[in-house]
Amino acid sequence: MSLNYAFGFSLFLLILVALNIYFFYSLNTTGKRGSMYNVPGIKLDLAPSVFKDIYDHLNYLPSQYKIKNPKFIPIQKNLVKSFNSSGLNNTKNVWQNTENWVSEESLFPHGDGVPGRILREMQTSQIALVDNAPKGTQMKLLLLIQEKQKLYFKPKRYQLSDVIHGNIYAGFDRHNSEVFAYYLAMVMNFKWIIPSVIRRVHVAKDVVPVATLGLKKTMIRNESGSFCIYGKCFYCKVNETVCPDRNGEIEGAAILYLDKQFKVHKSPWRRSYNSKKMDWEKDNDFCKKVMGILSLKRILNLIDVSIFDFLIQNGDRHRYEVYKNKIVLLDNGKGLGNPMIDELDILAPLYQCCMISLSTWQHLEILSGGHLTETIKLLSSFQGEILATEEHFKAVERRLLKIYATIQYCIGKHGSAKVFKTA
Ligand SMILES: *[C@@H]1O[C@H](CO)[C@@H](O)[C@H](O)[C@H]1NC(C)=O
Ligand SMILES: *[C@@H]1O[C@H](CO)[C@@H](O)[C@H](O)[C@H]1NC(C)=O
Ligand SMILES: *[C@@H]1O[C@H](CO)[C@@H](O)[C@H](O)[C@H]1NC(C)=O
Ligand SMILES: *[C@@H]1O[C@H](CO)[C@@H](O)[C@H](O)[C@H]1NC(C)=O
């Protein structure tokens, strides 16, 4: 009898404890669910657990990533000095020693106000000759300035406020994305990129008198008699011309032509450009495979590039060019398509390998709180450029937070000693 009573009492206690545990458990989880971040455009069929983990870290991002870091101020001052070309006279010829421009650090000189002067020359120098650029998929002209300096010219195809719908690589190149990318790289301290600036050319005055015969063959007069260009390239079509604006001008991105041999490689994280899934989209251990093929240095470089591409949403880097064993950030025209979308899978190299070069991280970390886009606006203002709408600037800041969250996710998973690399 007393044994039976004791058994009954312990059963009662057990149930009480179980209820308690359940109560606290449900309290905890509902608390978390309540603050769940709502994200448009994440693909739940693709690596859903990684994306969910990253977004969880985004919800609990330490506050230091949301405020300006004073350590960036001296760096910003130096950038301003390099790009502030107002008050400088044209007395010194910037093109004098171009053959000595490339160093181990960068593709062109950075000190002494030279970057600003290069851009101004690219923007204003008289054009001696215009031709179709020899190859490529999208319309590009080649301008000759100052006797021997060449520029690529990618014409404007969209208004800044146009939103590109469809897949991540849809549409024509965006000329502003090319130029935005250049300033972004400068602010991120990625020096393996080529100077690029917004330039306007007057078709009747600057182009027609110095156009090659080949270019003239790809120009047609439209019904109102203006000269329009359809160019010569893989996707160029007679019905897809670029025509001058009200002032007779065509706006475009002028990109310095570097007469160097780049080695071309296929990116391990390239897209299939059809419905077929690539290895990296199916295999969460894909990075291990890449580790067996590429050096750590190259992988860290690819991770840097993925961070850069994620910020502008360039999902079209199926191949990459290398010079002096470093990836050159060429062809950045597929960014800034839709400010409402953040395709997280552009960051696959980062969240699949979960490592980042320590120097990249130390610089990235101090760009928080608005410094990144504020500096891009400031530097481009010296050439009178407006490179994107406010929505795009906001999107870049939002994506920066997602990069921080991805790093936090990696630290949580592997520990910081494994994430930060000094190679
Ligand atoms: C740029 O340089 C000019 C002339 O040296 C100077 O007056 C101006 O304050 C500078 N602008 C900035 C933002 O530093
Ligand atoms: C630029 O030229 C003007 C006169 O044309 C002169 O007053 C000024 O000092 C020059 N600036 C520099 C930085 O040489
Ligand atoms: C131009 O013509 C091609 C077919 O040759 C067509 O596919 C394309 O949509 C046309 N583009 C425009 C802007 O009408
Ligand atoms: C021809 O081009 C001019 C300049 O770009 C433009 O204003 C005009 O609308 C065009 N006319 C036609 C019929 O496309």
CSV table of C-alpha atoms and ligand atoms in Angstrom, one decimal:
chain,number,residue,atom,x,y,z
A,1,MET,CA,0.0,0.0,0.0
A,2,SER,CA,2.7,2.5,1.1
A,3,LEU,CA,4.8,1.3,-1.9
A,4,ASN,CA,2.0,2.0,-4.2
A,5,TYR,CA,1.6,5.5,-2.8
A,6,ALA,CA,5.3,6.3,-3.1
A,7,PHE,CA,5.2,5.2,-6.8
A,8,GLY,CA,2.2,7.4,-7.5
A,9,PHE,CA,3.8,10.4,-5.9
A,10,SER,CA,7.0,10.1,-7.9
A,11,LEU,CA,5.0,9.8,-11.1
A,12,PHE,CA,3.3,13.0,-10.2
A,13,LEU,CA,6.7,14.7,-9.6
A,14,LEU,CA,8.0,13.5,-12.9
A,15,ILE,CA,5.1,14.9,-14.8
A,16,LEU,CA,5.5,18.2,-13.0
A,17,VAL,CA,9.2,18.4,-14.0
A,18,ALA,CA,8.4,17.5,-17.6
A,19,LEU,CA,5.7,20.2,-17.8
A,20,ASN,CA,8.1,22.7,-16.5
A,21,ILE,CA,10.8,21.8,-19.1
A,22,TYR,CA,8.2,22.0,-21.8
A,23,PHE,CA,7.0,25.4,-20.6
A,24,PHE,CA,10.5,26.9,-20.6
A,25,TYR,CA,11.3,25.4,-24.0
A,26,SER,CA,8.3,26.8,-25.7
A,27,LEU,CA,8.9,30.2,-24.1
A,28,ASN,CA,12.4,30.2,-25.6
A,29,THR,CA,11.5,29.2,-29.1
A,30,THR,CA,8.5,31.5,-29.5
A,31,GLY,CA,10.7,34.4,-28.3
A,32,LYS,CA,13.1,33.6,-31.2
A,33,ARG,CA,10.4,33.0,-33.7
A,34,GLY,CA,8.9,36.4,-32.9
A,35,SER,CA,12.0,38.3,-34.1
A,36,MET,CA,12.5,36.3,-37.3
A,37,TYR,CA,13.8,38.5,-40.0
A,38,ASN,CA,11.6,38.6,-43.1
A,39,VAL,CA,13.6,38.4,-46.2
A,40,PRO,CA,12.2,38.6,-49.7
A,41,GLY,CA,13.8,36.6,-52.4
A,42,ILE,CA,15.6,33.8,-50.6
A,43,LYS,CA,15.4,30.5,-52.3
A,44,LEU,CA,14.3,28.0,-49.8
A,45,ASP,CA,15.1,25.0,-52.0
A,46,LEU,CA,18.8,26.0,-52.2
A,47,ALA,CA,21.0,25.3,-49.2
A,48,PRO,CA,18.1,26.4,-46.9
A,49,SER,CA,19.8,25.6,-43.7
A,50,VAL,CA,22.8,27.7,-44.5
A,51,PHE,CA,20.7,30.7,-45.5
A,52,LYS,CA,18.5,30.3,-42.4
A,53,ASP,CA,21.6,30.2,-40.2
A,54,ILE,CA,23.0,33.3,-41.8
A,55,TYR,CA,19.7,35.1,-41.4
A,56,ASP,CA,19.6,34.0,-37.8
A,57,HIS,CA,23.0,35.6,-37.3
A,58,LEU,CA,21.8,38.7,-39.1
A,59,ASN,CA,19.0,39.1,-36.4
A,60,TYR,CA,21.6,39.1,-33.6
A,61,LEU,CA,24.4,41.0,-35.4
A,62,PRO,CA,26.5,42.8,-32.8
A,63,SER,CA,25.8,46.6,-32.7
A,64,GLN,CA,29.4,47.5,-33.8
A,65,TYR,CA,28.5,46.5,-37.3
A,66,LYS,CA,25.7,49.0,-37.5
A,67,ILE,CA,27.7,52.1,-36.5
A,68,LYS,CA,30.5,54.0,-38.1
A,69,ASN,CA,34.0,52.9,-37.1
A,70,PRO,CA,36.3,55.8,-36.4
A,71,LYS,CA,39.3,53.8,-37.7
A,72,PHE,CA,38.0,54.3,-41.2
A,73,ILE,CA,38.3,58.2,-41.0
A,74,PRO,CA,42.0,58.5,-41.8
A,75,ILE,CA,41.6,56.0,-44.7
A,76,GLN,CA,38.7,58.1,-46.1
A,77,LYS,CA,40.9,61.2,-45.8
A,78,ASN,CA,43.6,59.5,-47.9
A,79,LEU,CA,41.1,58.4,-50.5
A,80,VAL,CA,39.7,62.0,-50.8
A,81,LYS,CA,43.2,63.3,-51.3
A,82,SER,CA,43.8,60.8,-54.1
A,83,PHE,CA,40.5,61.5,-55.9
A,84,ASN,CA,40.0,65.3,-55.3
A,85,SER,CA,41.1,66.6,-58.7
A,86,SER,CA,39.6,70.1,-58.2
A,87,GLY,CA,42.3,72.7,-58.0
A,88,LEU,CA,44.8,70.6,-59.9
A,89,ASN,CA,46.0,71.9,-63.2
A,90,ASN,CA,46.7,69.9,-66.2
A,91,THR,CA,50.4,70.8,-66.2
A,92,LYS,CA,51.6,67.3,-65.4
A,93,ASN,CA,50.9,64.7,-68.0
A,94,VAL,CA,49.5,61.7,-66.2
A,95,TRP,CA,50.1,59.4,-69.1
A,96,GLN,CA,53.9,59.8,-69.1
A,97,ASN,CA,55.0,56.6,-67.4
A,98,THR,CA,52.1,54.3,-67.9
A,99,GLU,CA,54.4,51.3,-68.7
A,100,ASN,CA,55.6,51.6,-65.1
A,101,TRP,CA,52.2,51.8,-63.5
A,102,VAL,CA,51.8,48.2,-62.5
A,103,SER,CA,53.4,47.3,-59.2
A,104,GLU,CA,53.1,44.3,-56.9
A,105,GLU,CA,50.4,46.3,-55.1
A,106,SER,CA,48.2,47.8,-57.8
A,107,LEU,CA,47.5,48.2,-61.5
A,108,PHE,CA,48.1,52.0,-61.4
A,109,PRO,CA,49.5,54.6,-59.0
A,110,HIS,CA,47.4,55.6,-56.0
A,111,GLY,CA,49.2,58.4,-54.3
A,112,ASP,CA,49.7,62.1,-55.1
A,113,GLY,CA,46.3,62.8,-56.5
A,114,VAL,CA,47.0,60.6,-59.5
A,115,PRO,CA,43.8,58.6,-59.4
A,116,GLY,CA,41.7,61.7,-59.7
A,117,ARG,CA,43.8,63.1,-62.5
A,118,ILE,CA,43.6,59.9,-64.4
A,119,LEU,CA,39.8,59.9,-64.2
A,120,ARG,CA,39.6,63.6,-65.2
A,121,GLU,CA,41.8,62.9,-68.3
A,122,MET,CA,39.7,59.9,-69.2
A,123,GLN,CA,36.6,62.0,-68.8
A,124,THR,CA,37.7,65.1,-70.7
A,125,SER,CA,40.5,64.4,-73.1
A,126,GLN,CA,39.8,65.0,-76.8
A,127,ILE,CA,39.1,61.9,-78.8
A,128,ALA,CA,41.5,61.2,-81.7
A,129,LEU,CA,39.8,58.0,-83.0
A,130,VAL,CA,36.7,55.9,-82.4
A,131,ASP,CA,36.3,52.3,-83.4
A,132,ASN,CA,34.3,49.2,-82.4
A,133,ALA,CA,36.1,47.3,-79.7
A,134,PRO,CA,37.5,44.1,-81.3
A,135,LYS,CA,35.6,41.5,-79.3
A,136,GLY,CA,33.1,41.0,-76.6
A,137,THR,CA,29.5,40.1,-76.1
A,138,GLN,CA,28.0,43.6,-75.5
A,139,MET,CA,28.5,46.8,-77.5
A,140,LYS,CA,31.7,48.5,-76.6
A,141,LEU,CA,33.6,51.2,-78.4
A,142,LEU,CA,37.3,51.9,-78.3
A,143,LEU,CA,38.4,55.5,-78.0
A,144,LEU,CA,41.9,56.8,-78.6
A,145,ILE,CA,43.0,59.8,-76.6
A,146,GLN,CA,46.3,61.6,-76.1
A,147,GLU,CA,48.0,59.9,-79.0
A,148,LYS,CA,48.3,56.4,-77.6
A,149,GLN,CA,46.0,56.0,-74.6
A,150,LYS,CA,43.0,53.8,-75.3
A,151,LEU,CA,39.7,53.6,-73.4
A,152,TYR,CA,36.8,51.2,-73.7
A,153,PHE,CA,33.4,52.9,-73.8
A,154,LYS,CA,30.4,51.0,-72.7
A,155,PRO,CA,27.3,53.1,-73.6
A,156,LYS,CA,24.4,53.7,-71.2
A,157,ARG,CA,21.5,51.3,-71.8
A,158,TYR,CA,19.2,52.1,-68.8
A,159,GLN,CA,18.2,55.0,-66.6
A,160,LEU,CA,19.6,54.7,-63.1
A,161,SER,CA,16.1,54.0,-61.8
A,162,ASP,CA,15.4,51.2,-64.2
A,163,VAL,CA,15.0,47.9,-62.4
A,164,ILE,CA,16.2,44.8,-64.2
A,165,HIS,CA,13.9,41.8,-63.7
A,166,GLY,CA,14.5,38.2,-64.5
A,167,ASN,CA,17.6,36.1,-63.6
A,168,ILE,CA,20.7,37.5,-62.0
A,169,TYR,CA,22.5,37.9,-65.3
A,170,ALA,CA,19.6,39.4,-67.3
A,171,GLY,CA,19.7,42.5,-69.4
A,172,PHE,CA,22.4,44.6,-71.0
A,173,ASP,CA,25.5,45.7,-69.0
A,174,ARG,CA,24.9,48.7,-66.8
A,175,HIS,CA,27.5,51.4,-67.5
A,176,ASN,CA,27.0,52.8,-64.0
A,177,SER,CA,27.8,49.5,-62.5
A,178,GLU,CA,31.2,49.5,-64.1
A,179,VAL,CA,32.0,52.8,-62.6
A,180,PHE,CA,30.4,52.1,-59.2
A,181,ALA,CA,32.5,48.9,-59.0
A,182,TYR,CA,35.7,50.9,-59.5
A,183,TYR,CA,35.0,53.2,-56.6
A,184,LEU,CA,33.7,50.3,-54.5
A,185,ALA,CA,37.0,48.5,-55.0
A,186,MET,CA,38.9,51.6,-54.1
A,187,VAL,CA,37.0,51.9,-50.8
A,188,MET,CA,37.4,48.2,-50.1
A,189,ASN,CA,41.1,48.5,-50.8
A,190,PHE,CA,41.0,46.1,-53.7
A,191,LYS,CA,43.6,47.5,-56.0
A,192,TRP,CA,43.4,45.0,-58.8
A,193,ILE,CA,40.9,46.9,-60.9
A,194,ILE,CA,41.0,49.3,-63.8
A,195,PRO,CA,40.1,53.0,-63.5
A,196,SER,CA,36.6,53.7,-64.8
A,197,VAL,CA,34.6,57.0,-65.1
A,198,ILE,CA,31.3,58.3,-66.5
A,199,ARG,CA,32.0,60.1,-69.8
A,200,ARG,CA,29.7,61.8,-72.3
A,201,VAL,CA,30.6,61.9,-76.0
A,202,HIS,CA,28.9,64.2,-78.5
A,203,VAL,CA,28.1,61.9,-81.5
A,204,ALA,CA,28.2,64.5,-84.3
A,205,LYS,CA,31.2,66.5,-82.9
A,206,ASP,CA,33.3,63.9,-81.1
A,207,VAL,CA,32.5,60.6,-82.8
A,208,VAL,CA,31.5,61.0,-86.4
A,209,PRO,CA,34.5,63.0,-87.5
A,210,VAL,CA,37.0,60.5,-86.1
A,211,ALA,CA,35.0,57.3,-86.5
A,212,THR,CA,36.7,54.4,-88.4
A,213,LEU,CA,35.1,53.0,-91.5
A,214,GLY,CA,34.2,49.9,-89.5
A,215,LEU,CA,32.3,51.9,-86.9
A,216,LYS,CA,30.5,54.0,-89.5
A,217,LYS,CA,29.2,50.7,-91.0
A,218,THR,CA,27.5,50.0,-87.7
A,219,MET,CA,25.9,53.4,-87.4
A,220,ILE,CA,22.5,54.2,-88.8
A,221,ARG,CA,20.4,57.4,-88.9
A,222,ASN,CA,17.1,57.0,-87.2
A,223,GLU,CA,13.9,58.5,-88.5
A,224,SER,CA,14.7,61.9,-87.0
A,225,GLY,CA,18.1,61.9,-88.6
A,226,SER,CA,20.3,61.3,-85.5
A,227,PHE,CA,23.2,58.9,-85.8
A,228,CYS,CA,22.6,55.8,-83.7
A,229,ILE,CA,25.1,53.0,-83.1
A,230,TYR,CA,24.4,49.3,-83.0
A,231,GLY,CA,28.1,48.2,-82.9
A,232,LYS,CA,29.8,44.9,-83.5
A,233,CYS,CA,29.6,42.2,-80.9
A,234,PHE,CA,28.2,38.8,-80.1
A,235,TYR,CA,24.8,40.1,-79.0
A,236,CYS,CA,24.7,43.3,-81.1
A,237,LYS,CA,21.5,43.7,-83.2
A,238,VAL,CA,20.6,46.3,-85.8
A,239,ASN,CA,17.4,47.0,-83.9
A,240,GLU,CA,19.1,47.5,-80.6
A,241,THR,CA,20.9,50.8,-81.2
A,242,VAL,CA,22.2,53.4,-78.8
A,243,CYS,CA,21.1,56.9,-79.8
A,244,PRO,CA,22.2,60.3,-78.6
A,245,ASP,CA,20.2,62.1,-76.0
A,246,ARG,CA,18.6,65.6,-76.3
A,247,ASN,CA,22.0,67.2,-76.3
A,248,GLY,CA,23.4,65.0,-79.0
A,249,GLU,CA,25.5,63.1,-76.5
A,250,ILE,CA,25.8,59.4,-75.5
A,251,GLU,CA,26.7,58.7,-71.9
A,252,GLY,CA,28.8,55.7,-71.1
A,253,ALA,CA,31.5,54.2,-68.9
A,254,ALA,CA,35.0,55.0,-70.0
A,255,ILE,CA,37.3,52.2,-68.9
A,256,LEU,CA,41.0,52.4,-69.2
A,257,TYR,CA,42.4,50.0,-71.7
A,258,LEU,CA,45.4,48.1,-70.2
A,259,ASP,CA,47.6,46.6,-72.8
A,260,LYS,CA,48.4,43.5,-70.7
A,261,GLN,CA,47.9,39.8,-71.2
A,262,PHE,CA,45.5,38.4,-68.7
A,263,LYS,CA,45.1,34.6,-68.1
A,264,VAL,CA,41.5,33.5,-68.2
A,265,HIS,CA,40.2,30.8,-65.9
A,266,LYS,CA,36.7,29.3,-65.3
A,267,SER,CA,35.3,30.1,-62.0
A,268,PRO,CA,34.5,26.9,-59.9
A,269,TRP,CA,31.4,28.8,-58.6
A,270,ARG,CA,30.1,29.7,-62.1
A,271,ARG,CA,26.4,29.4,-62.9
A,272,SER,CA,25.1,27.0,-65.5
A,273,TYR,CA,23.0,29.6,-67.4
A,274,ASN,CA,20.3,27.0,-67.7
A,275,SER,CA,18.2,25.0,-65.3
A,276,LYS,CA,20.9,22.5,-64.6
A,277,LYS,CA,22.4,22.7,-61.1
A,278,MET,CA,26.1,23.1,-60.8
A,279,ASP,CA,28.2,21.0,-58.4
A,280,TRP,CA,28.5,24.0,-56.0
A,281,GLU,CA,24.7,24.2,-55.8
A,282,LYS,CA,24.3,20.6,-54.9
A,283,ASP,CA,27.2,19.9,-52.6
A,284,ASN,CA,27.7,21.8,-49.3
A,285,ASP,CA,31.2,20.4,-49.1
A,286,PHE,CA,32.0,21.8,-52.5
A,287,CYS,CA,34.9,23.9,-51.1
A,288,LYS,CA,36.8,20.8,-50.2
A,289,LYS,CA,36.9,19.9,-53.9
A,290,VAL,CA,38.2,23.3,-54.8
A,291,MET,CA,40.8,23.0,-52.1
A,292,GLY,CA,42.1,20.0,-53.9
A,293,ILE,CA,42.5,22.0,-57.1
A,294,LEU,CA,43.4,25.6,-56.3
A,295,SER,CA,45.9,27.2,-53.9
A,296,LEU,CA,44.7,28.7,-50.7
A,297,LYS,CA,45.7,32.1,-52.0
A,298,ARG,CA,43.6,31.8,-55.1
A,299,ILE,CA,40.6,30.6,-53.1
A,300,LEU,CA,40.9,33.5,-50.7
A,301,ASN,CA,41.1,35.8,-53.8
A,302,LEU,CA,37.9,34.2,-55.1
A,303,ILE,CA,36.2,34.8,-51.8
A,304,ASP,CA,37.2,38.5,-51.9
A,305,VAL,CA,35.7,38.7,-55.3
A,306,SER,CA,32.5,37.0,-54.2
A,307,ILE,CA,32.1,39.6,-51.4
A,308,PHE,CA,32.7,42.4,-54.0
A,309,ASP,CA,30.2,40.8,-56.4
A,310,PHE,CA,27.6,40.2,-53.7
A,311,LEU,CA,27.6,43.9,-52.8
A,312,ILE,CA,26.7,45.0,-56.3
A,313,GLN,CA,24.9,41.7,-57.1
A,314,ASN,CA,27.0,40.7,-60.0
A,315,GLY,CA,26.1,37.1,-60.6
A,316,ASP,CA,27.8,36.8,-64.0
A,317,ARG,CA,31.5,36.1,-63.1
A,318,HIS,CA,31.6,32.8,-64.8
A,319,ARG,CA,35.3,33.3,-65.7
A,320,TYR,CA,37.9,35.4,-64.2
A,321,GLU,CA,41.2,37.0,-65.5
A,322,VAL,CA,44.4,36.8,-63.6
A,323,TYR,CA,47.4,39.1,-63.8
A,324,LYS,CA,50.6,38.5,-61.7
A,325,ASN,CA,48.7,35.7,-60.0
A,326,LYS,CA,45.9,38.0,-58.8
A,327,ILE,CA,42.3,38.2,-60.0
A,328,VAL,CA,41.6,41.4,-62.0
A,329,LEU,CA,38.1,42.8,-61.3
A,330,LEU,CA,37.2,43.1,-65.0
A,331,ASP,CA,33.7,43.3,-66.4
A,332,ASN,CA,31.5,44.6,-63.6
A,333,GLY,CA,28.6,45.7,-65.8
A,334,LYS,CA,26.1,43.2,-64.5
A,335,GLY,CA,25.7,44.8,-61.1
A,336,LEU,CA,23.1,47.1,-59.7
A,337,GLY,CA,20.2,45.4,-61.5
A,338,ASN,CA,17.5,45.2,-58.8
A,339,PRO,CA,17.9,47.0,-55.4
A,340,MET,CA,15.2,44.8,-53.8
A,341,ILE,CA,17.0,41.5,-54.3
A,342,ASP,CA,20.0,40.0,-52.5
A,343,GLU,CA,21.0,36.7,-54.1
A,344,LEU,CA,22.8,35.2,-51.2
A,345,ASP,CA,24.3,32.4,-53.3
A,346,ILE,CA,26.8,34.9,-54.8
A,347,LEU,CA,28.4,34.5,-51.4
A,348,ALA,CA,28.8,30.7,-51.8
A,349,PRO,CA,32.6,30.8,-51.9
A,350,LEU,CA,32.5,32.6,-48.5
A,351,TYR,CA,29.8,30.4,-46.7
A,352,GLN,CA,31.0,27.2,-48.2
A,353,CYS,CA,34.7,27.7,-47.4
A,354,CYS,CA,34.1,29.7,-44.3
A,355,MET,CA,37.3,31.6,-44.5
A,356,ILE,CA,38.5,35.1,-45.5
A,357,SER,CA,41.8,36.8,-45.7
A,358,LEU,CA,42.5,38.6,-42.5
A,359,SER,CA,43.5,41.8,-44.2
A,360,THR,CA,40.2,41.8,-46.2
A,361,TRP,CA,38.3,41.3,-43.0
A,362,GLN,CA,40.1,44.0,-41.1
A,363,HIS,CA,39.3,46.5,-43.8
A,364,LEU,CA,35.7,45.3,-44.3
A,365,GLU,CA,35.0,45.5,-40.6
A,366,ILE,CA,35.6,49.2,-40.4
A,367,LEU,CA,33.4,50.1,-43.4
A,368,SER,CA,30.3,49.6,-41.3
A,369,GLY,CA,27.5,52.1,-40.5
A,370,GLY,CA,27.4,53.9,-43.9
A,371,HIS,CA,31.1,54.7,-44.5
A,372,LEU,CA,31.1,52.4,-47.5
A,373,THR,CA,28.5,54.2,-49.6
A,374,GLU,CA,29.2,57.6,-48.2
A,375,THR,CA,32.8,57.3,-49.4
A,376,ILE,CA,31.7,56.1,-52.9
A,377,LYS,CA,29.4,59.2,-53.2
A,378,LEU,CA,32.2,61.5,-52.0
A,379,LEU,CA,34.9,60.2,-54.3
A,380,SER,CA,32.6,60.1,-57.4
A,381,SER,CA,31.4,63.6,-56.7
A,382,PHE,CA,34.8,64.9,-57.7
A,383,GLN,CA,34.1,63.9,-61.2
A,384,GLY,CA,30.5,65.1,-61.0
A,385,GLU,CA,29.1,61.6,-61.1
A,386,ILE,CA,25.9,60.2,-59.6
A,387,LEU,CA,26.3,56.5,-59.9
A,388,ALA,CA,23.2,54.9,-58.5
A,389,THR,CA,19.8,55.7,-56.9
A,390,GLU,CA,19.4,55.8,-53.1
A,391,GLU,CA,17.7,52.4,-53.2
A,392,HIS,CA,20.9,50.9,-54.6
A,393,PHE,CA,23.1,52.6,-52.0
A,394,LYS,CA,20.8,51.3,-49.3
A,395,ALA,CA,20.9,47.9,-50.8
A,396,VAL,CA,24.7,47.9,-50.7
A,397,GLU,CA,24.7,48.8,-47.0
A,398,ARG,CA,22.1,46.0,-46.3
A,399,ARG,CA,24.2,43.5,-48.2
A,400,LEU,CA,27.3,44.5,-46.2
A,401,LEU,CA,25.3,43.5,-43.0
A,402,LYS,CA,24.6,40.1,-44.6
A,403,ILE,CA,28.3,39.7,-45.3
A,404,TYR,CA,29.1,40.4,-41.6
A,405,ALA,CA,26.3,37.9,-40.6
A,406,THR,CA,27.9,35.3,-42.9
A,407,ILE,CA,31.3,35.8,-41.2
A,408,GLN,CA,29.5,35.5,-37.8
A,409,TYR,CA,27.9,32.3,-39.0
A,410,CYS,CA,31.3,30.9,-40.0
A,411,ILE,CA,32.9,31.9,-36.7
A,412,GLY,CA,30.0,30.2,-34.8
A,413,LYS,CA,30.5,27.1,-36.8
A,414,HIS,CA,34.3,26.8,-37.0
A,415,GLY,CA,35.8,29.3,-34.6
A,416,SER,CA,37.7,32.5,-35.7
A,417,ALA,CA,41.1,30.7,-35.8
A,418,LYS,CA,39.8,28.7,-38.7
A,419,VAL,CA,38.0,31.5,-40.5
A,420,PHE,CA,40.7,34.2,-40.7
A,421,LYS,CA,43.6,33.4,-42.9
A,422,THR,CA,46.9,35.2,-43.4
A,423,ALA,CA,48.1,33.4,-46.5
B,1,LIG,C1,39.3,69.3,-52.8
B,1,LIG,O1,40.4,70.2,-53.1
B,1,LIG,C2,40.1,71.6,-53.1
B,1,LIG,C3,41.3,72.3,-53.7
B,1,LIG,O2,42.4,71.9,-53.2
B,1,LIG,C4,39.7,72.0,-51.7
B,1,LIG,O3,39.3,73.4,-51.7
B,1,LIG,C5,38.5,71.2,-51.3
B,1,LIG,O4,38.2,71.5,-49.9
B,1,LIG,C6,38.8,69.7,-51.4
B,1,LIG,N1,37.6,68.9,-51.1
B,1,LIG,C7,37.5,68.0,-50.1
B,1,LIG,C8,36.2,67.4,-49.9
B,1,LIG,O5,38.4,67.8,-49.4
B,2,LIG,C1,46.4,76.2,-61.2
B,2,LIG,O1,46.4,77.3,-62.1
B,2,LIG,C2,45.9,78.6,-61.5
B,2,LIG,C3,46.0,79.6,-62.6
B,2,LIG,O2,45.6,79.1,-63.8
B,2,LIG,C4,46.8,78.9,-60.3
B,2,LIG,O3,46.3,80.1,-59.7
B,2,LIG,C5,46.9,77.8,-59.3
B,2,LIG,O4,47.8,78.1,-58.3
B,2,LIG,C6,47.3,76.5,-60.0
B,2,LIG,N1,47.1,75.4,-59.0
B,2,LIG,C7,48.1,74.5,-58.8
B,2,LIG,C8,47.8,73.4,-57.8
B,2,LIG,O5,49.1,74.5,-59.4
B,3,LIG,C1,15.5,42.9,-82.1
B,3,LIG,O1,15.4,41.8,-83.0
B,3,LIG,C2,15.6,40.5,-82.5
B,3,LIG,C3,15.4,39.5,-83.5
B,3,LIG,O2,16.3,39.7,-84.6
B,3,LIG,C4,14.6,40.3,-81.3
B,3,LIG,O3,14.8,39.1,-80.7
B,3,LIG,C5,14.7,41.4,-80.3
B,3,LIG,O4,13.7,41.3,-79.3
B,3,LIG,C6,14.6,42.8,-81.0
B,3,LIG,N1,14.9,43.8,-80.0
B,3,LIG,C7,14.1,44.9,-79.8
B,3,LIG,C8,14.5,45.9,-78.7
B,3,LIG,O5,13.1,45.0,-80.4
B,4,LIG,C1,16.2,59.5,-83.0
B,4,LIG,O1,17.2,59.8,-82.1
B,4,LIG,C2,17.0,61.0,-81.3
B,4,LIG,C3,18.2,61.2,-80.5
B,4,LIG,O2,18.4,60.1,-79.7
B,4,LIG,C4,15.7,60.8,-80.5
B,4,LIG,O3,15.4,62.0,-79.8
B,4,LIG,C5,14.6,60.5,-81.4
B,4,LIG,O4,13.4,60.2,-80.6
B,4,LIG,C6,14.9,59.3,-82.3
B,4,LIG,N1,13.8,59.1,-83.2
B,4,LIG,C7,13.3,57.9,-83.5
B,4,LIG,C8,12.2,57.9,-84.4
B,4,LIG,O5,13.7,56.9,-82.9
